[in-house]
PDB file of C-alpha atoms in Angstrom:
ATOM      1  CA  GLU A 152      45.904  12.277  10.556  1.00  0.00           C
ATOM      2  CA  PRO A 153      42.394  11.570   9.996  1.00  0.00           C
ATOM      3  CA  GLU A 154      39.822  14.260   8.443  1.00  0.00           C
ATOM      4  CA  VAL A 155      36.532  15.387   7.715  1.00  0.00           C
ATOM      5  CA  THR A 156      35.743  14.989   4.155  1.00  0.00           C
ATOM      6  CA  GLN A 157      32.883  16.947   2.570  1.00  0.00           C
ATOM      7  CA  THR A 158      31.293  16.501  -1.032  1.00  0.00           C
ATOM      8  CA  PRO A 159      30.933  17.827  -3.320  1.00  0.00           C
ATOM      9  CA  SER A 160      33.150  20.748  -2.949  1.00  0.00           C
ATOM     10  CA  HIS A 161      30.890  23.082  -5.387  1.00  0.00           C
ATOM     11  CA  GLN A 162      26.978  22.532  -6.080  1.00  0.00           C
ATOM     12  CA  VAL A 163      25.459  24.463  -8.491  1.00  0.00           C
ATOM     13  CA  THR A 164      21.483  24.296  -8.355  1.00  0.00           C
ATOM     14  CA  GLN A 165      18.515  25.774  -9.402  1.00  0.00           C
ATOM     15  CA  MET A 166      16.119  27.731  -7.223  1.00  0.00           C
ATOM     16  CA  GLY A 167      13.436  25.446  -5.825  1.00  0.00           C
ATOM     17  CA  GLN A 168      15.428  22.151  -6.075  1.00  0.00           C
ATOM     18  CA  GLU A 169      16.519  19.626  -3.335  1.00  0.00           C
ATOM     19  CA  VAL A 170      20.291  19.548  -2.410  1.00  0.00           C
ATOM     20  CA  ILE A 171      21.931  17.082  -0.604  1.00  0.00           C
ATOM     21  CA  LEU A 172      25.519  18.138   0.951  1.00  0.00           C
ATOM     22  CA  ARG A 173      27.621  15.160   2.178  1.00  0.00           C
ATOM     23  CA  CYS A 174      30.117  14.581   4.969  1.00  0.00           C
ATOM     24  CA  VAL A 175      31.840  11.846   6.441  1.00  0.00           C
ATOM     25  CA  PRO A 176      33.311  12.390   9.700  1.00  0.00           C
ATOM     26  CA  ILE A 177      36.124  11.333  11.635  1.00  0.00           C
ATOM     27  CA  SER A 178      35.492   7.743  12.250  1.00  0.00           C
ATOM     28  CA  ASN A 179      35.675   7.519  16.036  1.00  0.00           C
ATOM     29  CA  HIS A 180      33.575  10.946  16.618  1.00  0.00           C
ATOM     30  CA  LEU A 181      30.199  10.862  18.140  1.00  0.00           C
ATOM     31  CA  TYR A 182      29.133  14.549  17.747  1.00  0.00           C
ATOM     32  CA  PHE A 183      28.419  15.927  14.318  1.00  0.00           C
ATOM     33  CA  TYR A 184      27.790  19.523  13.470  1.00  0.00           C
ATOM     34  CA  TRP A 185      26.843  21.659  10.463  1.00  0.00           C
ATOM     35  CA  TYR A 186      27.868  25.393   9.764  1.00  0.00           C
ATOM     36  CA  ARG A 187      27.698  27.745   7.111  1.00  0.00           C
ATOM     37  CA  GLN A 188      29.283  31.039   6.242  1.00  0.00           C
ATOM     38  CA  ILE A 189      27.584  33.492   3.917  1.00  0.00           C
ATOM     39  CA  LEU A 190      30.357  35.150   1.715  1.00  0.00           C
ATOM     40  CA  GLY A 191      31.805  38.087   3.788  1.00  0.00           C
ATOM     41  CA  GLN A 192      30.142  37.144   7.003  1.00  0.00           C
ATOM     42  CA  LYS A 193      30.660  35.059   9.918  1.00  0.00           C
ATOM     43  CA  VAL A 194      30.791  31.283  10.501  1.00  0.00           C
ATOM     44  CA  GLU A 195      27.207  30.428  11.603  1.00  0.00           C
ATOM     45  CA  PHE A 196      25.975  27.410  13.722  1.00  0.00           C
ATOM     46  CA  LEU A 197      23.058  25.456  11.952  1.00  0.00           C
ATOM     47  CA  VAL A 198      22.853  21.952  13.938  1.00  0.00           C
ATOM     48  CA  SER A 199      24.231  19.745  16.122  1.00  0.00           C
ATOM     49  CA  PHE A 200      23.594  15.800  15.926  1.00  0.00           C
ATOM     50  CA  TYR A 201      24.237  13.216  18.365  1.00  0.00           C
ATOM     51  CA  ASN A 202      23.135   9.533  19.081  1.00  0.00           C
ATOM     52  CA  ASN A 203      21.068   9.751  15.969  1.00  0.00           C
ATOM     53  CA  GLU A 204      19.064  12.962  16.706  1.00  0.00           C
ATOM     54  CA  ILE A 205      19.213  16.321  16.776  1.00  0.00           C
ATOM     55  CA  SER A 206      20.941  17.853  19.862  1.00  0.00           C
ATOM     56  CA  GLU A 207      20.534  21.249  18.990  1.00  0.00           C
ATOM     57  CA  LYS A 208      19.429  23.877  16.176  1.00  0.00           C
ATOM     58  CA  SER A 209      19.691  27.195  15.150  1.00  0.00           C
ATOM     59  CA  GLU A 210      16.849  29.551  14.106  1.00  0.00           C
ATOM     60  CA  ILE A 211      18.324  29.411  10.514  1.00  0.00           C
ATOM     61  CA  PHE A 212      17.593  25.512  10.576  1.00  0.00           C
ATOM     62  CA  ASP A 213      13.969  25.625   9.537  1.00  0.00           C
ATOM     63  CA  ASP A 214      11.714  23.264   8.075  1.00  0.00           C
ATOM     64  CA  GLN A 215      13.635  23.134   4.678  1.00  0.00           C
ATOM     65  CA  PHE A 216      16.560  21.899   6.617  1.00  0.00           C
ATOM     66  CA  SER A 217      17.337  18.099   7.900  1.00  0.00           C
ATOM     67  CA  VAL A 218      20.288  15.830   8.751  1.00  0.00           C
ATOM     68  CA  GLU A 219      20.567  12.395   8.613  1.00  0.00           C
ATOM     69  CA  ARG A 220      23.129   9.733   9.319  1.00  0.00           C
ATOM     70  CA  PRO A 221      21.970   6.950   6.727  1.00  0.00           C
ATOM     71  CA  ASP A 222      24.767   4.409   7.649  1.00  0.00           C
ATOM     72  CA  GLY A 223      27.859   4.395   9.739  1.00  0.00           C
ATOM     73  CA  SER A 224      29.702   6.664   7.949  1.00  0.00           C
ATOM     74  CA  ASN A 225      27.917   9.410   6.341  1.00  0.00           C
ATOM     75  CA  PHE A 226      26.353  12.791   7.861  1.00  0.00           C
ATOM     76  CA  THR A 227      24.194  14.688   5.282  1.00  0.00           C
ATOM     77  CA  LEU A 228      22.323  17.925   5.197  1.00  0.00           C
ATOM     78  CA  LYS A 229      19.533  18.278   3.126  1.00  0.00           C
ATOM     79  CA  ILE A 230      17.627  21.814   1.888  1.00  0.00           C
ATOM     80  CA  ARG A 231      14.226  20.852   0.617  1.00  0.00           C
ATOM     81  CA  SER A 232      13.485  23.788  -1.582  1.00  0.00           C
ATOM     82  CA  THR A 233      16.619  25.800  -1.929  1.00  0.00           C
ATOM     83  CA  LYS A 234      16.287  29.826  -2.113  1.00  0.00           C
ATOM     84  CA  LEU A 235      18.627  32.169  -3.551  1.00  0.00           C
ATOM     85  CA  GLU A 236      19.937  33.086   0.279  1.00  0.00           C
ATOM     86  CA  ASP A 237      21.158  29.548   0.990  1.00  0.00           C
ATOM     87  CA  SER A 238      24.073  30.368  -1.316  1.00  0.00           C
ATOM     88  CA  ALA A 239      26.936  29.794   0.995  1.00  0.00           C
ATOM     89  CA  MET A 240      30.111  27.525   2.338  1.00  0.00           C
ATOM     90  CA  TYR A 241      28.320  24.937   4.190  1.00  0.00           C
ATOM     91  CA  PHE A 242      31.025  23.207   6.579  1.00  0.00           C
ATOM     92  CA  CYS A 243      30.788  19.671   8.156  1.00  0.00           C
ATOM     93  CA  ALA A 244      32.777  19.425  12.014  1.00  0.00           C
ATOM     94  CA  SER A 245      32.793  16.488  14.123  1.00  0.00           C
ATOM     95  CA  SER A 246      34.288  16.068  17.653  1.00  0.00           C
ATOM     96  CA  PRO A 247      34.983  13.003  19.686  1.00  0.00           C
ATOM     97  CA  TRP A 248      32.467  14.095  22.349  1.00  0.00           C
ATOM     98  CA  THR A 249      31.745  17.562  23.972  1.00  0.00           C
ATOM     99  CA  GLY A 250      33.402  18.837  26.825  1.00  0.00           C
ATOM    100  CA  ASN A 251      35.856  21.695  27.572  1.00  0.00           C
ATOM    101  CA  ASN A 252      38.831  19.722  25.877  1.00  0.00           C
ATOM    102  CA  GLN A 253      37.787  18.687  22.613  1.00  0.00           C
ATOM    103  CA  PRO A 254      38.285  20.600  19.329  1.00  0.00           C
ATOM    104  CA  GLN A 255      35.861  20.280  16.502  1.00  0.00           C
ATOM    105  CA  HIS A 256      37.206  19.322  13.362  1.00  0.00           C
ATOM    106  CA  PHE A 257      36.309  20.856  10.019  1.00  0.00           C
ATOM    107  CA  GLY A 258      35.781  19.958   6.527  1.00  0.00           C
ATOM    108  CA  ASP A 259      37.024  21.848   3.636  1.00  0.00           C
ATOM    109  CA  GLY A 260      33.335  23.102   2.969  1.00  0.00           C
ATOM    110  CA  THR A 261      30.582  22.744   0.094  1.00  0.00           C
ATOM    111  CA  ARG A 262      30.323  25.598  -1.853  1.00  0.00           C
ATOM    112  CA  LEU A 263      26.568  26.109  -2.563  1.00  0.00           C
ATOM    113  CA  SER A 264      25.628  28.345  -5.494  1.00  0.00           C
ATOM    114  CA  ILE A 265      21.614  28.906  -5.878  1.00  0.00           C
ATOM    115  CA  LEU A 266      20.937  30.180  -9.269  1.00  0.00           C
TER     116      LEU A 266
ATOM    117  CA  LYS B 213      24.127  36.383  24.019  1.00  0.00           C
ATOM    118  CA  GLN B 214      27.836  35.822  23.047  1.00  0.00           C
ATOM    119  CA  GLU B 215      28.975  38.162  21.104  1.00  0.00           C
ATOM    120  CA  VAL B 216      32.894  37.756  19.451  1.00  0.00           C
ATOM    121  CA  THR B 217      34.610  40.289  18.106  1.00  0.00           C
ATOM    122  CA  GLN B 218      38.257  40.409  16.371  1.00  0.00           C
ATOM    123  CA  ILE B 219      40.069  43.454  15.372  1.00  0.00           C
ATOM    124  CA  PRO B 220      41.636  44.549  13.228  1.00  0.00           C
ATOM    125  CA  ALA B 221      39.704  43.269  10.413  1.00  0.00           C
ATOM    126  CA  ALA B 222      42.748  42.893   8.259  1.00  0.00           C
ATOM    127  CA  LEU B 223      46.368  43.288   9.268  1.00  0.00           C
ATOM    128  CA  SER B 224      49.667  43.405   6.632  1.00  0.00           C
ATOM    129  CA  VAL B 225      52.951  43.107   8.145  1.00  0.00           C
ATOM    130  CA  PRO B 226      56.680  42.342   6.608  1.00  0.00           C
ATOM    131  CA  GLU B 227      58.047  38.951   6.661  1.00  0.00           C
ATOM    132  CA  GLY B 228      59.793  38.097   9.634  1.00  0.00           C
ATOM    133  CA  GLU B 229      57.861  40.347  12.320  1.00  0.00           C
ATOM    134  CA  ASN B 230      56.452  38.911  15.694  1.00  0.00           C
ATOM    135  CA  LEU B 231      52.410  40.167  15.638  1.00  0.00           C
ATOM    136  CA  VAL B 232      49.267  39.668  17.638  1.00  0.00           C
ATOM    137  CA  LEU B 233      45.837  38.725  16.870  1.00  0.00           C
ATOM    138  CA  ASN B 234      42.917  39.867  19.001  1.00  0.00           C
ATOM    139  CA  CYS B 235      39.607  38.159  19.878  1.00  0.00           C
ATOM    140  CA  SER B 236      37.263  39.459  22.410  1.00  0.00           C
ATOM    141  CA  PHE B 237      33.936  37.827  23.880  1.00  0.00           C
ATOM    142  CA  THR B 238      30.922  39.555  25.977  1.00  0.00           C
ATOM    143  CA  ASP B 239      30.496  36.417  28.111  1.00  0.00           C
ATOM    144  CA  SER B 240      33.488  35.022  30.050  1.00  0.00           C
ATOM    145  CA  ALA B 241      31.500  31.964  30.925  1.00  0.00           C
ATOM    146  CA  ILE B 242      33.350  29.682  28.134  1.00  0.00           C
ATOM    147  CA  TYR B 243      34.676  26.162  28.405  1.00  0.00           C
ATOM    148  CA  ASN B 244      37.454  27.178  25.905  1.00  0.00           C
ATOM    149  CA  LEU B 245      38.553  29.498  23.114  1.00  0.00           C
ATOM    150  CA  GLN B 246      39.490  27.701  19.584  1.00  0.00           C
ATOM    151  CA  TRP B 247      41.884  29.608  17.148  1.00  0.00           C
ATOM    152  CA  PHE B 248      41.219  28.436  13.476  1.00  0.00           C
ATOM    153  CA  ARG B 249      42.982  29.233  10.114  1.00  0.00           C
ATOM    154  CA  GLN B 250      40.877  29.753   6.824  1.00  0.00           C
ATOM    155  CA  ASP B 251      42.720  29.886   3.694  1.00  0.00           C
ATOM    156  CA  PRO B 252      40.630  31.341   0.630  1.00  0.00           C
ATOM    157  CA  GLY B 253      38.048  29.241  -0.430  1.00  0.00           C
ATOM    158  CA  LYS B 254      38.952  26.515   1.889  1.00  0.00           C
ATOM    159  CA  GLY B 255      37.640  25.249   5.158  1.00  0.00           C
ATOM    160  CA  LEU B 256      38.896  25.504   8.876  1.00  0.00           C
ATOM    161  CA  THR B 257      42.122  24.472  10.265  1.00  0.00           C
ATOM    162  CA  SER B 258      42.044  24.086  13.899  1.00  0.00           C
ATOM    163  CA  LEU B 259      45.124  25.608  15.363  1.00  0.00           C
ATOM    164  CA  LEU B 260      44.736  25.789  19.036  1.00  0.00           C
ATOM    165  CA  LEU B 261      42.235  25.118  21.754  1.00  0.00           C
ATOM    166  CA  ILE B 262      42.803  26.846  24.917  1.00  0.00           C
ATOM    167  CA  GLN B 263      40.830  25.608  27.866  1.00  0.00           C
ATOM    168  CA  SER B 264      39.250  27.649  30.385  1.00  0.00           C
ATOM    169  CA  SER B 265      41.507  26.625  32.983  1.00  0.00           C
ATOM    170  CA  GLN B 266      44.756  27.452  30.896  1.00  0.00           C
ATOM    171  CA  ARG B 267      46.124  30.867  30.403  1.00  0.00           C
ATOM    172  CA  GLU B 268      48.335  29.832  27.550  1.00  0.00           C
ATOM    173  CA  GLN B 269      48.572  27.244  24.740  1.00  0.00           C
ATOM    174  CA  THR B 270      51.659  26.983  22.323  1.00  0.00           C
ATOM    175  CA  SER B 271      52.149  25.007  19.203  1.00  0.00           C
ATOM    176  CA  GLY B 272      55.173  25.681  17.035  1.00  0.00           C
ATOM    177  CA  ARG B 273      55.490  29.688  16.171  1.00  0.00           C
ATOM    178  CA  LEU B 274      51.756  29.932  17.739  1.00  0.00           C
ATOM    179  CA  ASN B 275      51.140  30.873  21.214  1.00  0.00           C
ATOM    180  CA  ALA B 276      47.537  31.428  22.355  1.00  0.00           C
ATOM    181  CA  SER B 277      46.717  33.235  25.670  1.00  0.00           C
ATOM    182  CA  LEU B 278      43.303  33.494  27.087  1.00  0.00           C
ATOM    183  CA  ASP B 279      42.311  36.086  29.672  1.00  0.00           C
ATOM    184  CA  LYS B 280      38.633  35.019  30.871  1.00  0.00           C
ATOM    185  CA  SER B 281      37.930  37.701  33.362  1.00  0.00           C
ATOM    186  CA  SER B 282      38.333  40.365  30.448  1.00  0.00           C
ATOM    187  CA  GLY B 283      36.869  38.173  27.839  1.00  0.00           C
ATOM    188  CA  ARG B 284      39.875  38.697  25.601  1.00  0.00           C
ATOM    189  CA  SER B 285      42.290  36.074  23.925  1.00  0.00           C
ATOM    190  CA  THR B 286      45.272  36.760  21.760  1.00  0.00           C
ATOM    191  CA  LEU B 287      47.148  34.686  19.041  1.00  0.00           C
ATOM    192  CA  TYR B 288      50.769  35.264  18.961  1.00  0.00           C
ATOM    193  CA  ILE B 289      52.677  34.470  15.827  1.00  0.00           C
ATOM    194  CA  ALA B 290      56.463  34.591  15.553  1.00  0.00           C
ATOM    195  CA  ALA B 291      58.693  35.272  12.996  1.00  0.00           C
ATOM    196  CA  SER B 292      55.906  35.633  10.297  1.00  0.00           C
ATOM    197  CA  GLN B 293      56.447  33.889   7.047  1.00  0.00           C
ATOM    198  CA  PRO B 294      54.390  34.468   3.585  1.00  0.00           C
ATOM    199  CA  GLY B 295      52.693  30.712   4.366  1.00  0.00           C
ATOM    200  CA  ASP B 296      51.060  32.457   7.320  1.00  0.00           C
ATOM    201  CA  SER B 297      48.813  34.745   5.307  1.00  0.00           C
ATOM    202  CA  ALA B 298      45.169  33.581   5.606  1.00  0.00           C
ATOM    203  CA  THR B 299      42.285  34.574   7.551  1.00  0.00           C
ATOM    204  CA  TYR B 300      42.469  33.657  11.536  1.00  0.00           C
ATOM    205  CA  LEU B 301      39.339  32.929  13.240  1.00  0.00           C
ATOM    206  CA  CYS B 302      38.574  32.585  16.940  1.00  0.00           C
ATOM    207  CA  ALA B 303      35.591  30.818  18.378  1.00  0.00           C
ATOM    208  CA  VAL B 304      33.889  29.977  21.716  1.00  0.00           C
ATOM    209  CA  PRO B 305      31.317  27.375  22.377  1.00  0.00           C
ATOM    210  CA  ILE B 306      28.233  27.900  23.605  1.00  0.00           C
ATOM    211  CA  GLY B 307      27.470  25.589  26.489  1.00  0.00           C
ATOM    212  CA  ASN B 308      28.973  22.538  25.372  1.00  0.00           C
ATOM    213  CA  GLU B 309      28.517  22.221  21.780  1.00  0.00           C
ATOM    214  CA  LYS B 310      27.868  24.909  18.962  1.00  0.00           C
ATOM    215  CA  LEU B 311      30.443  27.369  18.119  1.00  0.00           C
ATOM    216  CA  THR B 312      30.186  31.061  17.997  1.00  0.00           C
ATOM    217  CA  PHE B 313      32.852  32.789  15.725  1.00  0.00           C
ATOM    218  CA  GLY B 314      34.507  36.047  15.252  1.00  0.00           C
ATOM    219  CA  THR B 315      34.358  37.573  11.958  1.00  0.00           C
ATOM    220  CA  GLY B 316      38.230  36.907  11.654  1.00  0.00           C
ATOM    221  CA  THR B 317      41.480  38.653  10.870  1.00  0.00           C
ATOM    222  CA  ARG B 318      42.820  38.791   7.308  1.00  0.00           C
ATOM    223  CA  LEU B 319      46.532  38.563   7.988  1.00  0.00           C
ATOM    224  CA  THR B 320      49.001  39.341   4.633  1.00  0.00           C
ATOM    225  CA  ILE B 321      52.411  38.612   5.145  1.00  0.00           C
ATOM    226  CA  ILE B 322      54.802  40.733   2.709  1.00  0.00           C
ATOM    227  CA  PRO B 323      57.699  39.167   1.471  1.00  0.00           C
TER     228      PRO B 323
END
């Protein structure tokens, strides 16, 4: 069964550095998402992306964050200058289209640790 | 603003028992509700999606029900096994896209 894949599985970075988290969505999917989960807290929506542009973003997704689909397969989340509070598990998800019968499929996540 | 709650936060049951996990949401205008499983340090595995027009959805030993008017969903697990131990999350979409998640129920099946 097709899967969403994320790399790296664990990223350790010094505060203030830039990080790029990578995702390969399922190949025929059109909608892409990033979520994050701070340890012990709920999974939170960050951003959705369709047709090469952001379709919705949360208030968490400030100017430090950006997303890109640089080619036909990868979907990336960049954090420009990381803060300690960015430490979390980041999940990528994709769906074929939006609609009331389309589940979102999630990757295994990237654990981001900011030192 | 949609709020999703899961009670209890943790549940332990002996192997072989049937069990029910609960999910409640404050805004009944939802398109669907999705149940996920999360193993420690791992991603989210989609278990079931139940559409707003459905009352039940089944997959193997799992059965999800949805009562939109009361803002509730349940996940029934029959004949529980140690491999069912995980955190179970429910989520509803806001509009057509972003999911709002509950805090999850951490399930432990005791052999």
